Amino acid sequence: MLAVFKRELKAYFASPTGYIFMGFFLLICGIFFAFSNLLTASPDYISVLSSITFVFLIVVPVLTMRLMSEESRQKTDQLLLTSPLSVTGIVLGKYFAAVAVFLLTLLITCLYPIILSFFGTIAVWEIVGGYIGFFLLGAAFISIGLFISSLTDNQVIAAVVTFSALLFIWILDWVIQGLPTDRISGIVFACALVVGVAALVYFTTRNIFVSVAIAVVGFGIIAGVYFANEYFFDGFIVRTLEWFSLLKRYENFMMGILSLSPIVYYITFSAVFLFLTVRVIEKRRWS
Amino acid sequence: MIQVIDVTKRYGQHVAVDHVNFTVEKGEILGFLGPNGAGKTTTMNIITGYISATEGTVKVEGFDILEEPEEVKKRIGYMPEFPPLYMDMTVQEYLDFVSDIKKIDRATKKRSMEKIMDLVKIGDVRKRLIKNLSKGYKQRVGLAQALIGTPPVLILDEPTVGLDPKQIIEIRSLIKELGKEHTIILSSHILPEVSAVCGRVIIINKGKIVASDTPENLSKRLSSAGRLSLRVAGPEKQVLKLVRELEGVKNAEVQGVKEPGTVDILVEAEMDIDIRRPLFYALSRAEYPILYMKSVDLTLEEIFLQVTTEEREVS
Ligand SMILES: Nc1ncnc2c1ncn2[C@@H]1O[C@H](COP(=O)(O)OP(=O)(O)OP(=O)(O)O)[C@@H](O)[C@H]1O
Ligand SMILES: [Mg+2]
C-alpha cells in the first residue's frame, strides 16, 4: 500500500495534475479570502470555507479521474493485480495519495487565517472545526471520484461523470425539498430501488435467476417492513436521498459545532465508496 | 510445479479457453504455441491471477490460485503481452517501485536490481523516462520487471515480439539462461523460436490443446510433408513438366520469375519420400541447373491444419 501511495503521490507532481489542482484551489480560495476578509476587513474566515465548496466540483475530478482509469488503459493494472498486493491495499494507496495532495493544499490555505490573526482576533477553534469538516467533505468527494474512475478506462469520461455526480450531490438539498413525502410515493420509490438493483445485477452478471431472486427478496422486505411499521415509508424518499446529502452535515461544522456523528458519517461514506471500488475491480476479473 | 487443472474461461457465449489441462515440471521451459485468438494470453492471465477462470483452477508449488492467491503471486514473475510500464517514471524508479510492491527486502533490493539491469542490458538507460525508450528497450524493462525478486516461475507472453533480429537472438539466449534457475512458460507464434528454447511445446487452437510434445518429435511429425522451393535456370514449361513426372512428386507449381531466364517453383513431395537427390539428377541431366533449393517451413496455419487433421484421423 505504501509503495502505491508513494508512486501515486510522485505521479501527481511529475505531471501537471497536482499543480493544476493546487493552483486552482489556492487561487479560488485566495480570491474569496481577498473579497470577504481583506477588502472588507472582516475576521470571519469560516465564511470563506463555506462558500468555496463549489471548487470541489471542478478540482476533485481533476484529482481522481486518472487514478484507476489510467491503470487499465495502460495495462499497468496487470502489474499491480499480479503482484502480492491486495486490491484493498492498491485502492487505499491511491485514495490516500489523492487525499494527501488535498490535505497539503489545505495546509497551505491555513496561511490565510494566520494572516488574519495578525490584524485581530480570530475564532481559532471554530476555524479548526471548519477545516476538519472541509477536509472530511473533500475526502468523501475524492472517494466518489476514485470509484467512478474504476468504472472506465477513459479519463475524460471519468472526469465528466464525477463532475455530474458531485453536481447532483451539491444540488441535492434543493432537490429534496421539492420531493413528495407521502407513504405511497415512498413505497413506489422503494420498489423502484429494488427493480433498479435487480436490473443492475442482471446487466453485470447476466444471471436472470439471481436478479429475480433479489427482486423477490427486495419486495418481500418492503412488504415485511410495511406490515411491521406502516409509517416507515412516510418521507422515505427524502430520508434515502438525505443519506447522500454530504453538504447538509457540513453546515454543522460551519456553525462551529464539532460533533461526532457527522465525522462518523463522512468516514463511513468514504469507506463505502472505497469498498465499492474494490468490488468493481475484483468483479471485472471474474467477468 | 505448475498444475493447470481443467481451466475454462468464457466471455459470455464465447469460450476463450476450453478445459485446458497440463502440468509443468520444475526447471522446464514450456512453449505455448497458437495462432491469434487461440487463448494463450487468456491462459497466462489465469495462471498469474490477473483474471479468474470460469471453471477449473491453477496450482503453483501446491498453492491454489483461488485459495491462496498471494502465495501464488509471490512465486510468479509475469511479463504480459503489453509490458505494464508507467510512462512517467524512469527505468530505475520503475524497478524500485516493482521491488516495493513485490515486497523485496530493502537490504537486497539495490543489489538484485543491479544484477537484473545487467542481465537484460538496460543499465545505460536507467535514468531515462520509460516513455522515451524504444520498443525493444521497453520490452526489456518489461522482462526486468518480471525477474525482480527472482521468482521460481516466469510467465512470458510473446517476449520477442517487436524486437530486431539481433535482440531476438539475445533475448532467446537469455531465456535459455534463465531456464536453468526458473520454470518458464512462454508463448509465441513462431515454431522455430519455440523449438530453439523450449523443452516441450503445447499447441493450442481455439482454446483447446491440440498437441503436446517435444519440439523434435513435433518437427519430425510435421516435416514428413517435405516441401521444397527451388530456382531453376531453364524454360518454365519444360522444367515444370520434368519435375511433375518425377517419381515421388505430389505437386509442383510455378511461383513466378524473379531472375530472367529462370523459374521459381514449389515442389511438394509424397509422404516420407526425400526427393532432393532425384530432383537434382533429373534437372542436371536435362541441363537445367538448380540455382538454389531449400525446404519450406510450414506456416503456423499449416501446422494447425496438420495437427488438427492428424488428431482427427487418430480418434
Ligand atoms: N476481455 C475479453 N472479452 C471478450 N473476449 C475476450 C476478452 N479477452 C479475450 N477474449 C477472446 O478470447 C480469445 C482468446 O484470446 P487471447 O488473447 O487469449 O488469444 P491469444 O492466443 O493470446 O492471441 P494472440 O496471439 O493474438 O495474442 C479471443 O477470441 C478473444 O477475442
Ligand atoms: Mg496473446
XYZ file of C-alpha atoms and ligand atoms in Angstrom:
634
model
C 0.000 0.000 0.000
C 2.778 2.375 0.917
C 4.521 1.742 -2.413
C 1.374 2.576 -4.361
C 0.816 5.641 -2.192
C 4.320 6.927 -2.838
C 4.167 6.269 -6.556
C 0.820 7.976 -6.899
C 1.946 10.996 -4.928
C 5.012 11.339 -7.122
C 2.918 10.944 -10.242
C 0.766 13.908 -9.195
C 3.770 16.157 -9.223
C 5.502 14.568 -12.215
C 2.524 15.676 -14.304
C 0.612 18.964 -14.328
C -2.294 17.391 -12.424
C -1.000 18.120 -8.946
C -0.082 21.689 -9.825
C -3.379 22.361 -11.565
C -5.248 21.094 -8.542
C -3.233 23.106 -6.063
C -3.039 26.224 -8.189
C -6.718 26.381 -8.927
C -7.707 25.607 -5.370
C -5.393 28.217 -3.911
C -6.464 30.777 -6.486
C -10.181 30.425 -5.742
C -9.542 30.316 -2.027
C -7.359 33.405 -2.316
C -9.967 35.330 -4.288
C -12.643 34.586 -1.719
C -10.263 35.408 1.088
C -9.422 38.740 -0.519
C -13.029 39.698 -1.097
C -14.625 38.525 2.112
C -11.796 39.180 4.556
C -9.130 41.500 3.307
C -11.169 44.080 1.397
C -13.976 44.218 3.928
C -11.623 43.912 6.894
C -13.719 41.082 8.300
C -12.260 38.368 10.562
C -14.993 35.906 9.558
C -12.756 33.379 7.805
C -15.111 30.464 8.159
C -17.475 32.009 5.603
C -14.708 31.525 3.062
C -14.618 27.815 3.805
C -18.360 27.515 3.435
C -18.573 29.437 0.192
C -15.809 27.674 -1.686
C -17.265 24.157 -1.527
C -18.156 24.574 -5.204
C -14.452 24.261 -6.140
C -14.719 20.571 -5.321
C -16.923 20.167 -8.369
C -14.049 21.227 -10.558
C -10.927 20.099 -8.735
C -11.965 16.672 -7.456
C -12.480 15.261 -10.979
C -9.034 16.575 -11.898
C -7.565 14.811 -8.913
C -9.304 11.460 -9.300
C -10.003 10.925 -12.992
C -6.648 9.319 -13.660
C -6.380 7.108 -10.607
C -7.844 3.799 -11.781
C -8.774 4.514 -15.400
C -5.218 5.163 -16.494
C -4.085 1.883 -14.955
C -6.496 -0.116 -17.061
C -5.762 1.906 -20.193
C -2.000 1.455 -19.903
C -2.456 -2.161 -18.733
C -0.372 -1.390 -15.668
C -3.180 -2.881 -13.614
C -1.718 -6.202 -14.763
C 1.395 -5.429 -12.798
C -0.496 -4.434 -9.658
C -3.041 -7.232 -9.752
C -0.468 -9.968 -10.374
C 1.759 -8.694 -7.568
C 1.286 -9.898 -3.999
C -0.573 -6.671 -3.160
C -4.223 -6.955 -2.206
C -6.784 -4.979 -4.174
C -7.741 -3.193 -0.964
C -4.118 -2.135 -0.494
C -3.969 -0.769 -4.037
C -7.221 1.171 -3.673
C -6.273 2.580 -0.274
C -2.831 3.616 -1.520
C -4.391 5.561 -4.344
C -7.083 7.069 -2.175
C -4.660 8.282 0.452
C -2.371 9.746 -2.201
C -5.210 11.881 -3.572
C -6.268 12.802 -0.044
C -2.672 13.734 0.788
C -2.484 16.178 -2.134
C -5.733 17.698 -0.961
C -4.537 17.892 2.628
C -1.300 19.536 1.558
C -3.245 22.194 -0.319
C -5.465 22.712 2.657
C -2.463 23.197 4.914
C -1.212 25.944 2.624
C -4.539 27.755 2.904
C -4.007 27.821 6.669
C -1.789 30.801 5.905
C -4.897 32.886 5.317
C -6.310 32.668 8.845
C -2.789 33.096 10.193
C -2.525 36.344 8.214
C -5.859 37.380 9.648
C -4.703 36.710 13.170
C -2.123 39.495 12.794
C -4.882 42.023 12.336
C -7.272 40.959 15.022
C -8.649 38.048 16.946
C -9.994 35.086 15.083
C -12.180 32.260 16.329
C -9.456 29.644 16.352
C -11.493 26.593 17.364
C -14.286 27.436 15.008
C -11.807 27.604 12.162
C -10.144 24.361 13.158
C -13.557 22.720 13.235
C -14.361 24.236 9.871
C -11.171 22.832 8.428
C -11.904 19.362 9.776
C -15.325 19.461 8.146
C -13.912 20.796 4.920
C -11.291 18.079 4.859
C -13.774 15.284 5.523
C -16.119 16.630 2.851
C -13.301 16.705 0.316
C -12.138 13.219 1.273
C -15.662 11.896 0.767
C -15.850 13.540 -2.670
C -12.492 12.007 -3.562
C -13.794 8.543 -2.701
C -16.660 9.090 -5.156
C -14.205 10.196 -7.831
C -11.977 7.168 -7.225
C -14.962 4.861 -7.502
C -16.051 6.394 -10.800
C -12.503 6.220 -12.122
C -12.536 2.458 -11.567
C -15.582 2.086 -13.825
C -13.994 3.268 -17.059
C -10.616 3.274 -18.758
C -11.238 6.720 -20.196
C -10.071 9.639 -18.059
C -12.323 12.167 -19.729
C -15.431 10.084 -19.133
C -14.342 9.572 -15.521
C -13.933 13.326 -15.066
C -17.293 14.207 -16.627
C -19.207 11.546 -14.681
C -17.516 12.565 -11.434
C -18.409 16.172 -12.081
C -22.043 15.211 -12.704
C -22.198 13.064 -9.579
C -20.753 15.836 -7.421
C -23.098 18.358 -9.021
C -26.013 16.112 -8.157
C -24.882 15.904 -4.540
C -24.334 19.622 -4.497
C -27.896 20.445 -5.585
C -29.397 17.538 -3.663
C -30.674 19.645 -0.790
C -32.710 21.783 -3.151
C -33.988 18.713 -4.955
C -35.050 17.062 -1.720
C -37.215 20.000 -0.719
C -39.379 19.520 -3.774
C -39.919 15.779 -3.374
C -43.152 14.156 -2.139
C -43.150 12.755 1.396
C -46.343 10.702 1.403
C -46.483 6.964 2.061
C -47.465 5.812 -1.438
C -44.620 7.570 -3.181
C -42.257 6.206 -0.533
C -43.333 2.652 -1.321
C -43.156 3.275 -5.080
C -39.659 4.641 -4.621
C -38.572 1.610 -2.559
C -39.930 -0.715 -5.257
C -38.127 1.259 -7.943
C -34.899 0.885 -5.959
C -35.353 -2.882 -5.758
C -36.041 -3.102 -9.504
C -33.017 -0.909 -10.175
C -30.709 -3.099 -8.107
C -32.066 -6.270 -9.740
C -31.575 -4.765 -13.213
C -28.041 -3.707 -12.340
C -27.226 -7.222 -11.151
C -28.703 -8.632 -14.337
C -26.672 -6.380 -16.593
C -23.429 -7.081 -14.778
C -23.781 -10.833 -14.272
C -26.379 -11.803 -16.922
C -27.770 -14.166 -14.344
C -31.559 -13.978 -14.521
C -32.141 -16.229 -11.500
C -30.050 -14.164 -9.124
C -31.644 -10.908 -10.240
C -35.183 -12.294 -9.976
C -34.293 -13.665 -6.547
C -33.009 -10.245 -5.495
C -36.203 -8.609 -6.736
C -38.392 -11.121 -4.880
C -36.421 -10.770 -1.643
C -36.465 -6.978 -2.031
C -40.235 -6.853 -2.457
C -40.572 -9.266 0.441
C -38.596 -6.932 2.657
C -40.672 -3.957 1.563
C -43.898 -5.839 2.353
C -42.472 -7.049 5.663
C -41.414 -3.575 6.698
C -44.772 -2.180 5.672
C -46.713 -4.625 7.844
C -44.356 -4.205 10.761
C -44.349 -0.420 10.654
C -46.513 1.280 8.098
C -45.203 4.708 8.982
C -41.745 3.692 7.791
C -42.425 4.790 4.241
C -43.584 8.284 5.149
C -40.892 10.529 3.756
C -38.835 7.529 2.672
C -37.568 9.253 -0.498
C -36.285 12.219 1.441
C -34.638 10.087 4.093
C -32.890 7.938 1.497
C -31.595 10.839 -0.514
C -30.520 12.643 2.597
C -28.053 9.878 3.084
C -26.180 11.354 0.157
C -26.527 14.894 1.396
C -22.898 15.496 2.207
C -23.319 19.251 2.353
C -26.034 19.207 4.979
C -23.660 17.636 7.516
C -21.107 20.170 6.504
C -23.288 23.038 7.741
C -22.790 21.835 11.302
C -19.079 22.322 11.031
C -19.597 25.785 9.597
C -21.632 26.776 12.607
C -18.710 25.818 14.752
C -20.306 22.660 16.088
C -17.888 19.772 16.224
C -19.862 16.642 16.924
C -19.053 13.014 16.377
C -21.918 11.904 14.170
C -21.065 13.894 11.030
C -17.436 12.801 11.366
C -18.513 9.174 11.549
C -20.891 9.811 8.668
C -18.165 11.147 6.368
C -15.748 8.375 7.211
C -18.430 5.751 6.638
C -19.360 7.391 3.356
C -15.773 7.240 2.098
C -15.353 3.676 3.342
C -18.450 2.565 1.445
C -17.182 4.033 -1.806
C -13.715 2.557 -1.298
C -15.308 -0.810 -0.674
C -17.364 -0.450 -3.861
C -14.192 0.412 -5.791
C -12.534 -2.771 -4.543
C -15.612 -4.767 -5.540
C -15.646 -3.283 -9.044
C -12.012 -4.232 -9.612
C -12.465 -7.739 -8.235
C -15.618 -8.149 -10.262
C -14.001 -7.202 -13.542
C -11.560 -10.084 -13.183
C -14.417 -12.545 -12.929
C -16.376 -11.309 -15.913
C 5.451 -27.082 -10.087
C 2.575 -25.611 -12.111
C -0.654 -27.509 -12.475
C -3.369 -26.184 -14.757
C -6.456 -28.153 -13.911
C -9.438 -28.180 -16.239
C -9.328 -24.443 -16.809
C -12.154 -22.906 -18.797
C -12.773 -19.241 -19.495
C -15.983 -17.999 -21.018
C -16.696 -14.464 -22.175
C -20.467 -14.518 -22.449
C -21.147 -17.184 -25.066
C -17.599 -17.158 -26.375
C -15.297 -19.844 -24.992
C -11.759 -18.439 -24.939
C -10.166 -21.376 -23.095
C -11.809 -24.778 -23.118
C -10.981 -27.355 -20.420
C -7.232 -26.979 -20.593
C -5.108 -29.382 -18.533
C -1.343 -29.509 -18.281
C 1.471 -29.544 -15.789
C 4.922 -28.031 -15.917
C 7.774 -29.622 -14.005
C 10.413 -27.723 -12.120
C 13.150 -26.386 -14.405
C 11.162 -26.967 -17.561
C 10.788 -24.394 -20.349
C 7.372 -24.835 -21.852
C 6.413 -23.251 -25.143
C 2.868 -22.191 -25.735
C 2.146 -22.042 -29.421
C -1.012 -20.950 -31.160
C -2.482 -18.599 -33.746
C -4.123 -15.260 -32.894
C -7.047 -15.644 -30.557
C -6.094 -19.190 -29.557
C -6.301 -18.375 -25.867
C -2.623 -18.141 -24.945
C -2.845 -14.777 -23.234
C -6.073 -15.722 -21.510
C -4.497 -18.894 -20.086
C -1.468 -16.948 -18.877
C -3.669 -14.299 -17.307
C -5.451 -17.038 -15.401
C -2.233 -18.683 -14.205
C -0.933 -15.355 -12.914
C -4.209 -14.496 -11.225
C -4.932 -11.412 -13.314
C -8.292 -12.815 -14.329
C -10.246 -15.683 -12.873
C -11.184 -18.863 -14.663
C -14.850 -19.621 -15.167
C -14.112 -23.223 -14.191
C -11.064 -25.092 -13.001
C -8.049 -23.857 -11.109
C -4.293 -23.436 -11.152
C -1.782 -24.588 -8.558
C 1.768 -23.355 -8.208
C 4.011 -25.307 -5.861
C 0.845 -26.746 -4.406
C -0.761 -23.381 -3.654
C -4.151 -22.835 -5.218
C -4.624 -19.516 -7.030
C -8.171 -19.212 -5.692
C -7.408 -20.108 -2.102
C -4.006 -18.550 -1.591
C -3.551 -16.027 -4.383
C -0.827 -14.155 -2.535
C 1.370 -17.243 -2.168
C 0.975 -17.985 -5.873
C 1.634 -14.424 -6.995
C 4.759 -14.250 -4.892
C 6.176 -17.160 -6.881
C 5.422 -15.848 -10.358
C 7.108 -13.197 -12.466
C 4.821 -12.170 -15.312
C 5.679 -10.347 -18.471
C 2.341 -9.611 -20.134
C 1.724 -9.088 -23.834
C 1.961 -5.317 -23.369
C 4.664 -4.524 -20.827
C 2.897 -2.858 -17.885
C 5.077 0.235 -17.713
C 4.454 3.592 -16.094
C 5.443 6.056 -18.760
C 6.074 8.884 -16.314
C 8.789 7.026 -14.379
C 12.450 6.438 -15.115
C 13.628 2.847 -15.503
C 15.234 2.882 -12.094
C 12.227 4.391 -10.342
C 10.024 1.856 -12.016
C 12.081 -1.155 -10.965
C 12.316 0.304 -7.490
C 8.527 0.529 -7.368
C 8.164 -3.045 -8.615
C 10.574 -4.222 -5.910
C 8.439 -2.451 -3.335
C 5.152 -3.967 -4.433
C 6.793 -7.384 -4.568
C 7.930 -6.759 -1.003
C 11.644 -7.234 -1.615
C 13.917 -6.574 1.356
C 15.446 -3.119 1.366
C 18.846 -4.689 2.028
C 18.926 -6.906 -1.050
C 16.908 -4.613 -3.303
C 19.712 -2.483 -4.675
C 21.970 -5.375 -5.488
C 19.337 -7.528 -7.144
C 18.164 -4.550 -9.218
C 21.706 -4.006 -10.463
C 22.022 -7.674 -11.328
C 18.797 -7.704 -13.293
C 19.613 -4.488 -15.153
C 22.904 -6.066 -16.154
C 21.223 -9.257 -17.231
C 18.735 -7.622 -19.609
C 21.210 -4.866 -20.503
C 19.257 -1.777 -19.548
C 21.857 -0.289 -17.215
C 22.672 2.510 -19.642
C 19.071 3.768 -19.830
C 18.303 3.560 -16.127
C 17.939 7.332 -15.732
C 15.697 7.773 -18.768
C 11.953 8.154 -18.743
C 10.275 4.954 -19.876
C 8.082 6.859 -22.298
C 11.191 7.882 -24.271
C 12.584 4.365 -24.655
C 12.428 2.427 -27.913
C 10.076 -0.518 -28.220
C 12.850 -3.046 -27.707
C 14.048 -1.369 -24.543
C 10.517 -1.149 -23.204
C 10.255 -4.878 -23.813
C 13.448 -5.413 -21.835
C 12.216 -3.316 -18.955
C 9.076 -5.454 -19.034
C 11.247 -8.535 -18.747
C 13.332 -6.984 -15.965
C 10.155 -6.297 -14.053
C 9.220 -9.997 -14.241
C 12.646 -11.032 -12.963
C 12.524 -8.876 -9.856
C 12.515 -10.948 -6.717
C 13.827 -13.972 -8.678
C 10.512 -15.789 -8.627
C 10.768 -19.541 -9.296
C 8.215 -19.317 -12.109
C 8.403 -16.985 -15.107
C 5.490 -16.464 -17.459
C 6.435 -14.610 -20.628
C 3.779 -13.645 -23.165
C 5.397 -13.239 -26.581
C 8.681 -11.970 -25.177
C 10.367 -11.346 -28.530
C 7.578 -9.631 -30.404
C 8.634 -6.299 -31.897
C 12.349 -6.803 -31.403
C 15.042 -6.596 -34.061
C 16.723 -9.868 -35.119
C 19.811 -9.272 -33.019
C 17.761 -8.591 -29.926
C 15.568 -11.607 -30.626
C 18.632 -13.819 -30.520
C 19.843 -12.111 -27.350
C 16.535 -12.470 -25.577
C 16.225 -16.103 -26.618
C 19.606 -16.972 -25.208
C 18.732 -15.002 -22.091
C 15.569 -17.052 -21.673
C 17.566 -20.242 -22.104
C 19.968 -18.987 -19.457
C 17.092 -18.152 -17.123
C 15.694 -21.619 -17.692
C 18.492 -23.013 -15.584
C 17.088 -21.399 -12.463
C 13.457 -20.781 -13.287
C 10.497 -22.734 -14.523
C 9.298 -20.886 -17.608
C 6.187 -20.772 -19.726
C 6.479 -18.660 -22.841
C 4.070 -18.070 -25.659
C 4.837 -17.472 -29.279
C 3.527 -17.549 -32.813
C 6.761 -18.830 -34.216
C 7.606 -22.530 -34.220
C 11.370 -22.136 -34.754
C 11.531 -19.800 -31.776
C 9.804 -22.282 -29.551
C 11.975 -25.122 -30.847
C 15.067 -23.066 -30.140
C 14.377 -22.518 -26.451
C 11.713 -24.889 -25.185
C 11.980 -28.415 -23.916
C 8.328 -29.033 -24.566
C 5.666 -27.447 -26.724
C 1.944 -27.201 -26.237
C -0.055 -26.224 -29.270
C -3.350 -24.574 -28.542
C -6.061 -23.699 -31.005
C -9.479 -22.171 -30.351
C -8.972 -22.636 -26.628
C -8.163 -26.338 -26.827
C -4.837 -28.140 -26.564
C -4.285 -29.931 -29.875
C -0.760 -31.266 -29.359
C 1.839 -31.512 -26.629
C 5.296 -32.869 -27.349
C 8.998 -32.090 -27.510
C 9.956 -29.809 -30.393
C 11.984 -32.639 -32.010
C 9.068 -35.040 -32.120
C 6.791 -32.327 -33.282
C 9.009 -31.303 -36.164
C 9.515 -34.954 -37.068
C 5.802 -35.351 -37.302
C 5.467 -32.163 -39.242
C 8.404 -32.376 -41.620
C 7.122 -35.532 -43.279
C 5.309 -33.433 -45.803
C 8.529 -32.217 -47.419
C 8.114 -29.093 -49.437
C 10.888 -27.548 -51.444
C 11.268 -24.214 -53.061
C 13.734 -24.102 -55.949
C 15.000 -21.808 -58.649
C 15.918 -23.472 -61.912
C 17.583 -21.931 -64.962
C 15.500 -23.092 -67.887
C 12.214 -22.686 -69.718
C 9.186 -22.729 -67.453
C 7.078 -25.335 -69.247
C 9.776 -27.962 -69.705
C 11.073 -27.624 -66.159
C 7.613 -27.965 -64.698
C 6.817 -30.965 -66.876
C 10.065 -32.664 -65.894
C 9.540 -32.127 -62.206
C 5.939 -33.259 -62.273
C 6.853 -36.505 -63.989
C 9.411 -37.336 -61.333
C 8.548 -40.199 -59.016
C 7.554 -39.104 -55.501
C 6.422 -35.648 -56.522
C 2.897 -34.947 -55.462
C 2.559 -31.478 -56.826
C 4.602 -28.716 -58.417
C 3.646 -25.106 -59.009
C 5.278 -22.100 -60.571
C 5.786 -19.314 -58.062
C 6.997 -16.712 -60.503
C 10.065 -15.447 -62.292
C 12.458 -13.396 -60.180
C 15.530 -13.642 -62.395
C 15.382 -13.552 -66.175
C 15.804 -16.989 -67.728
C 14.925 -18.817 -64.536
C 11.771 -20.023 -62.868
C 10.879 -20.448 -59.203
C 8.828 -23.497 -58.385
C 7.354 -25.023 -55.268
C 7.512 -28.803 -55.106
C 5.531 -30.931 -52.734
C 6.690 -34.487 -52.146
C 4.703 -37.591 -51.263
C 4.780 -38.598 -47.615
C 8.141 -39.873 -46.358
C 9.990 -39.561 -49.642
C 13.135 -37.469 -49.939
C 13.042 -36.154 -53.498
C 16.013 -33.826 -53.320
C 18.509 -36.179 -54.968
C 16.228 -37.423 -57.796
C 15.293 -33.819 -58.431
C 18.912 -32.782 -58.695
C 19.902 -35.574 -61.069
C 16.852 -35.210 -63.270
C 17.313 -31.497 -63.735
C 21.052 -31.696 -64.238
C 20.640 -34.428 -66.822
C 18.306 -32.117 -68.724
C 20.866 -29.351 -68.243
C 18.554 -27.147 -66.257
C 20.837 -26.183 -63.360
C 19.310 -25.695 -59.933
C 20.360 -22.280 -58.634
C 19.011 -22.874 -55.169
C 16.913 -25.394 -53.336
C 15.576 -25.130 -49.815
C 12.908 -26.789 -47.754
C 9.950 -24.610 -46.863
C 8.936 -24.404 -43.222
C 5.336 -24.949 -42.585
C 3.483 -21.841 -41.590
C 1.710 -21.933 -38.294
C -1.652 -22.208 -40.018
C -0.459 -25.262 -41.917
C 0.846 -26.821 -38.738
C -2.519 -26.379 -37.137
C -4.267 -27.773 -40.114
C -2.000 -30.752 -39.958
C -2.088 -31.266 -36.224
C -5.828 -30.942 -36.081
C -6.464 -33.266 -39.007
C -3.982 -35.765 -37.622
C -5.749 -35.792 -34.306
C -8.990 -36.414 -36.078
C -7.534 -39.324 -38.008
C -6.296 -40.849 -34.769
C -9.585 -40.546 -32.967
N -11.991 -9.315 -22.252
C -12.429 -10.111 -23.243
N -13.728 -10.097 -23.571
C -14.204 -10.914 -24.559
N -13.445 -11.756 -25.261
C -12.139 -11.812 -24.984
C -11.556 -10.992 -23.967
N -10.237 -11.276 -23.906
C -10.000 -12.210 -24.848
N -11.135 -12.530 -25.496
C -11.265 -13.539 -26.561
O -10.669 -14.727 -26.128
C -9.998 -15.372 -27.203
C -8.568 -15.697 -26.795
O -7.819 -14.510 -26.694
P -6.294 -14.468 -26.281
O -5.931 -13.038 -26.113
O -6.085 -15.380 -25.131
O -5.579 -15.064 -27.566
P -4.032 -15.228 -27.835
O -3.796 -16.668 -28.055
O -3.232 -14.559 -26.793
O -3.894 -14.459 -29.207
P -2.697 -13.536 -29.758
O -1.762 -14.464 -30.424
O -3.389 -12.652 -30.734
O -2.105 -12.798 -28.618
C -10.090 -14.437 -28.396
O -11.083 -14.941 -29.262
C -10.514 -13.128 -27.812
O -11.333 -12.445 -28.697
Mg -1.844 -13.056 -26.751
